[in-house]
């Protein structure tokens, strides 16, 4: 019983320090803590990296998307808002490097890819200054039809996975022929998927559900039939965090989540790793 009261007193003292530090030092810790304290996991091999990024004050708008350049170890984040940097660049361990606001109006998605000789960043800009070059598919509920297709990724077998958010399903296609290979909808009866990515080992699919403020860890199917969706675990975020798009590091397996409600990006690391960003 004495141990219980000692632990309780210690927890209260720690919380009081957080409040005082936030009040007098302008620290973003308390703001992040309010969003992170209610997250919980169930049979899921990830944990929140509370030390990422080192300084969250660079998040000054609605963080719509995030992309990982695993070759260079860089994290690109695009945010919306007036008179703010639209793209932020961090290292994977949380250090801010630079920002820019050139030619970007209303970023919605971002993709980063590098070779040994060149870095490339692609941004989906839904502002007024764009041109439609081509369009594939049409609106509808049948196979190969879409309603708010929101995220695309390709697995190691050459299958293209599309988060068909409005139809509450993920559709799968052959990347070379475009053949429709099937769809998952049994996991998304409450809310459609807003983002889909694979873990580096190809064993799991990480799915974001925007309005539920939830991440799903889904078992990836073997080569061949995609079968039915099977949820292995969930990460329940705080209300109104609104995870929009996510990306996964090809080196560390860390998950980076762009949250438009919380106006921040959070990092989740595999349970078998340490907190590389905390206290360093």
Coordinates of C-alpha atoms in Angstrom, one line a residue:
X1 CA 0.0 0.0 0.0
X2 CA 2.9 2.3 0.8
X3 CA 4.4 1.6 -2.6
X4 CA 1.1 2.6 -4.3
X5 CA 1.1 6.0 -2.5
X6 CA 4.7 6.6 -3.4
X7 CA 4.0 5.9 -7.1
X8 CA 1.0 8.1 -7.0
X9 CA 2.9 11.0 -5.5
X10 CA 5.7 10.6 -8.0
X11 CA 3.2 10.7 -10.9
X12 CA 1.6 13.9 -9.5
X13 CA 5.0 15.5 -9.1
X14 CA 6.0 14.7 -12.7
X15 CA 2.8 16.2 -14.0
X16 CA 3.2 19.3 -12.0
X17 CA 6.7 19.7 -13.4
X18 CA 5.3 19.4 -16.9
X19 CA 2.8 22.1 -16.2
X20 CA 5.3 24.5 -14.7
X21 CA 7.8 23.8 -17.5
X22 CA 5.2 24.5 -20.2
X23 CA 4.0 27.7 -18.4
X24 CA 7.3 29.3 -17.8
X25 CA 9.5 27.9 -20.5
X26 CA 7.1 27.9 -23.5
X27 CA 7.7 24.2 -23.9
X28 CA 5.5 22.2 -26.4
X29 CA 5.7 19.2 -24.1
X30 CA 2.3 19.7 -22.4
X31 CA 0.5 20.2 -25.7
X32 CA 1.9 16.9 -27.1
X33 CA 1.3 15.2 -23.8
X34 CA -2.4 16.1 -24.0
X35 CA -2.7 14.3 -27.3
X36 CA -0.6 11.4 -26.4
X37 CA -1.7 10.4 -23.0
X38 CA -4.9 8.7 -24.2
X39 CA -3.3 6.5 -26.9
X40 CA -3.3 2.8 -26.1
X41 CA -2.3 -0.4 -27.8
X42 CA -3.7 -3.9 -27.9
X43 CA -1.4 -6.6 -29.1
X44 CA 0.5 -4.2 -31.3
X45 CA 4.3 -4.1 -31.5
X46 CA 4.7 -0.3 -31.5
X47 CA 5.2 2.4 -29.0
X48 CA 5.1 6.2 -29.2
X49 CA 8.5 8.0 -29.4
X50 CA 7.8 10.8 -27.0
X51 CA 11.0 12.6 -27.9
X52 CA 10.2 13.1 -31.6
X53 CA 10.6 15.8 -32.8
X54 CA 13.1 17.6 -30.7
X55 CA 11.1 20.9 -31.1
X56 CA 7.4 20.8 -32.2
X57 CA 7.1 24.6 -32.5
X58 CA 7.9 24.3 -36.2
X59 CA 4.4 22.8 -36.7
X60 CA 2.5 26.0 -37.4
X61 CA -0.3 24.7 -39.7
X62 CA -2.5 21.6 -40.3
X63 CA 0.0 18.8 -41.0
X64 CA -1.6 16.9 -43.9
X65 CA 1.1 14.5 -45.0
X66 CA 4.5 13.0 -44.3
X67 CA 7.1 11.2 -46.4
X68 CA 10.2 9.3 -45.4
X69 CA 13.4 9.3 -47.5
X70 CA 15.0 6.3 -45.9
X71 CA 18.1 6.5 -48.0
X72 CA 18.9 10.0 -46.8
X73 CA 17.3 9.6 -43.3
X74 CA 15.0 12.5 -43.9
X75 CA 11.4 13.2 -42.9
X76 CA 9.4 15.6 -45.2
X77 CA 6.2 17.1 -43.7
X78 CA 3.7 19.3 -45.6
X79 CA 1.3 21.6 -43.8
X80 CA -1.4 24.0 -44.8
X81 CA -2.0 27.5 -43.6
X82 CA -1.4 31.2 -44.4
X83 CA 2.0 32.8 -44.3
X84 CA 3.7 29.6 -43.0
X85 CA 6.4 27.3 -44.4
X86 CA 4.6 24.6 -46.4
X87 CA 7.3 22.0 -46.2
X88 CA 9.4 21.1 -43.2
X89 CA 12.4 18.8 -43.2
X90 CA 13.6 16.8 -40.1
X91 CA 16.0 14.0 -39.6
X92 CA 14.6 10.7 -38.6
X93 CA 15.9 11.2 -35.0
X94 CA 14.0 14.5 -34.7
X95 CA 16.3 17.4 -35.6
X96 CA 14.8 20.2 -37.7
X97 CA 16.9 21.0 -40.8
X98 CA 15.1 23.5 -43.0
X99 CA 11.8 24.6 -44.4
X100 CA 10.5 26.1 -47.7
X101 CA 7.4 27.7 -49.2
X102 CA 8.2 27.7 -52.9
X103 CA 5.5 27.1 -55.4
X104 CA 3.3 25.1 -53.0
X105 CA -0.2 26.2 -52.4
X106 CA -2.4 23.6 -50.7
X107 CA -0.4 20.4 -50.1
X108 CA -2.4 17.2 -49.7
X109 CA 0.1 14.3 -50.2
X110 CA 3.9 14.0 -50.4
X111 CA 6.3 11.3 -51.6
X112 CA 10.1 11.2 -51.2
X113 CA 12.5 9.1 -53.2
X114 CA 16.3 9.3 -53.5
X115 CA 19.1 7.7 -55.4
X116 CA 22.8 7.9 -54.6
X117 CA 23.0 10.9 -56.9
X118 CA 19.7 12.7 -56.5
X119 CA 17.0 13.5 -54.0
X120 CA 13.4 13.8 -55.2
X121 CA 10.3 15.0 -53.4
X122 CA 6.8 14.9 -55.1
X123 CA 4.0 16.9 -53.7
X124 CA 0.3 16.6 -54.5
X125 CA -0.9 20.2 -54.5
X126 CA -4.7 20.6 -54.7
X127 CA -4.6 24.4 -55.0
X128 CA -5.9 26.3 -58.0
X129 CA -2.8 26.3 -60.2
X130 CA -2.7 22.7 -61.6
X131 CA -3.5 20.9 -64.9
X132 CA -5.2 17.5 -65.3
X133 CA -3.1 15.4 -67.6
X134 CA -4.9 12.1 -67.4
X135 CA -7.6 10.2 -65.4
X136 CA -8.1 6.5 -64.8
X137 CA -11.2 4.9 -63.4
X138 CA -14.5 6.5 -62.5
X139 CA -16.7 7.2 -59.5
X140 CA -18.7 4.3 -58.3
X141 CA -19.0 1.4 -55.8
X142 CA -18.2 -1.6 -58.1
X143 CA -14.8 -3.2 -58.7
X144 CA -12.1 -0.8 -60.0
X145 CA -14.4 2.2 -59.2
X146 CA -13.6 4.7 -56.5
X147 CA -15.0 7.2 -54.1
X148 CA -12.3 9.5 -52.7
X149 CA -9.2 7.3 -53.4
X150 CA -6.9 8.7 -50.7
X151 CA -3.6 6.8 -50.6
X152 CA -1.7 4.4 -52.8
X153 CA 1.2 2.0 -52.1
X154 CA 2.9 -0.9 -53.9
X155 CA 4.0 -4.2 -52.1
X156 CA 7.0 -6.3 -52.9
X157 CA 4.9 -8.6 -55.1
X158 CA 3.9 -5.8 -57.5
X159 CA 0.4 -5.3 -56.2
X160 CA -1.0 -1.8 -56.0
X161 CA -3.1 -1.1 -52.9
X162 CA -5.5 1.9 -53.0
X163 CA -7.3 3.3 -49.9
X164 CA -10.8 3.8 -51.4
X165 CA -11.9 5.9 -48.4
X166 CA -15.4 6.8 -49.5
X167 CA -16.3 3.2 -50.3
X168 CA -14.8 2.0 -47.0
X169 CA -12.4 -0.5 -48.6
X170 CA -8.9 -1.1 -49.9
X171 CA -8.7 -2.2 -53.6
X172 CA -5.8 -4.1 -55.0
X173 CA -4.5 -4.2 -58.6
X174 CA -1.6 -5.7 -60.6
X175 CA 0.9 -2.9 -61.1
X176 CA 1.7 -4.0 -64.7
X177 CA -1.6 -4.9 -66.2
X178 CA -4.0 -3.0 -64.0
X179 CA -6.0 -6.1 -63.3
X180 CA -8.3 -5.9 -60.3
X181 CA -7.2 -8.5 -57.8
X182 CA -9.8 -7.9 -55.0
X183 CA -10.8 -5.7 -52.2
X184 CA -10.8 -5.6 -48.4
X185 CA -13.9 -4.1 -46.8
X186 CA -14.6 -6.2 -43.7
X187 CA -12.2 -4.2 -41.6
X188 CA -13.7 -0.8 -42.4
X189 CA -17.4 -1.0 -41.6
X190 CA -17.1 2.1 -39.3
X191 CA -14.7 4.3 -41.3
X192 CA -12.9 4.0 -44.5
X193 CA -9.1 3.9 -44.8
X194 CA -7.3 7.3 -45.3
X195 CA -3.8 5.9 -45.6
X196 CA -2.1 2.6 -46.3
X197 CA 1.6 1.5 -46.1
X198 CA 3.5 -1.7 -45.6
X199 CA 6.1 -2.4 -43.0
X200 CA 9.6 -3.0 -44.4
X201 CA 9.4 -6.8 -43.8
X202 CA 6.1 -7.0 -45.7
X203 CA 4.3 -8.7 -42.8
X204 CA 1.9 -6.0 -41.9
X205 CA -0.2 -3.2 -43.5
X206 CA -0.5 0.0 -41.5
X207 CA -3.9 1.7 -42.1
X208 CA -5.0 5.1 -40.8
X209 CA -8.7 5.9 -40.2
X210 CA -9.1 9.6 -40.2
X211 CA -12.4 10.3 -38.3
X212 CA -11.9 7.5 -35.8
X213 CA -8.4 8.8 -34.9
X214 CA -7.2 5.2 -35.2
X215 CA -4.4 3.2 -36.7
X216 CA -4.9 -0.4 -37.7
X217 CA -2.2 -3.1 -37.9
X218 CA -3.4 -5.6 -40.5
X219 CA -1.8 -9.0 -41.5
X220 CA -0.4 -8.7 -45.0
X221 CA -1.6 -11.5 -47.4
X222 CA 0.9 -13.9 -49.1
X223 CA 1.4 -13.9 -52.9
X224 CA -1.8 -14.9 -54.6
X225 CA -5.3 -14.3 -53.3
X226 CA -5.5 -11.3 -50.9
X227 CA -8.2 -13.1 -48.9
X228 CA -10.0 -11.1 -46.1
X229 CA -8.7 -8.3 -44.0
X230 CA -7.4 -9.5 -40.6
X231 CA -6.7 -6.8 -37.9
X232 CA -3.8 -7.8 -35.6
X233 CA -4.0 -4.7 -33.4
X234 CA -4.9 -1.0 -33.1
X235 CA -3.5 2.2 -31.8
X236 CA -6.3 4.5 -30.6
X237 CA -5.3 8.1 -30.7
X238 CA -7.0 10.9 -28.7
X239 CA -10.3 12.3 -30.0
X240 CA -10.0 14.8 -32.9
X241 CA -6.3 14.0 -33.6
X242 CA -7.4 13.0 -37.1
X243 CA -4.5 11.0 -38.7
X244 CA -4.6 11.9 -42.3
X245 CA -1.6 10.3 -44.0
X246 CA 1.3 8.2 -42.7
X247 CA 4.6 6.8 -43.9
X248 CA 6.9 4.0 -42.7
X249 CA 10.7 4.2 -42.5
X250 CA 12.3 1.5 -44.7
X251 CA 15.3 1.4 -42.4
X252 CA 13.9 1.4 -38.9
X253 CA 10.2 0.4 -39.4
X254 CA 9.1 3.5 -37.5
X255 CA 5.7 4.9 -38.4
X256 CA 5.3 8.6 -38.9
X257 CA 1.7 9.9 -38.7
X258 CA 0.5 13.3 -40.0
X259 CA -2.3 14.5 -37.7
X260 CA -4.4 17.4 -39.1
X261 CA -6.4 17.7 -35.9
X262 CA -3.5 17.8 -33.5
X263 CA -1.4 19.8 -36.1
X264 CA 1.7 17.7 -35.6
X265 CA 3.4 14.5 -36.7
X266 CA 4.0 11.7 -34.3
X267 CA 6.5 8.8 -34.5
X268 CA 5.8 5.2 -33.4
X269 CA 8.8 2.8 -33.1
X270 CA 8.9 -1.0 -33.1
X271 CA 8.7 -2.4 -29.5
X272 CA 12.1 -4.2 -30.0
X273 CA 13.9 -0.8 -30.5
X274 CA 14.8 1.8 -28.0
X275 CA 13.7 5.5 -28.0
X276 CA 16.3 6.9 -30.4
X277 CA 15.0 10.5 -30.0
X278 CA 14.4 10.8 -26.3
X279 CA 16.8 12.8 -24.3
X280 CA 19.5 13.0 -26.9

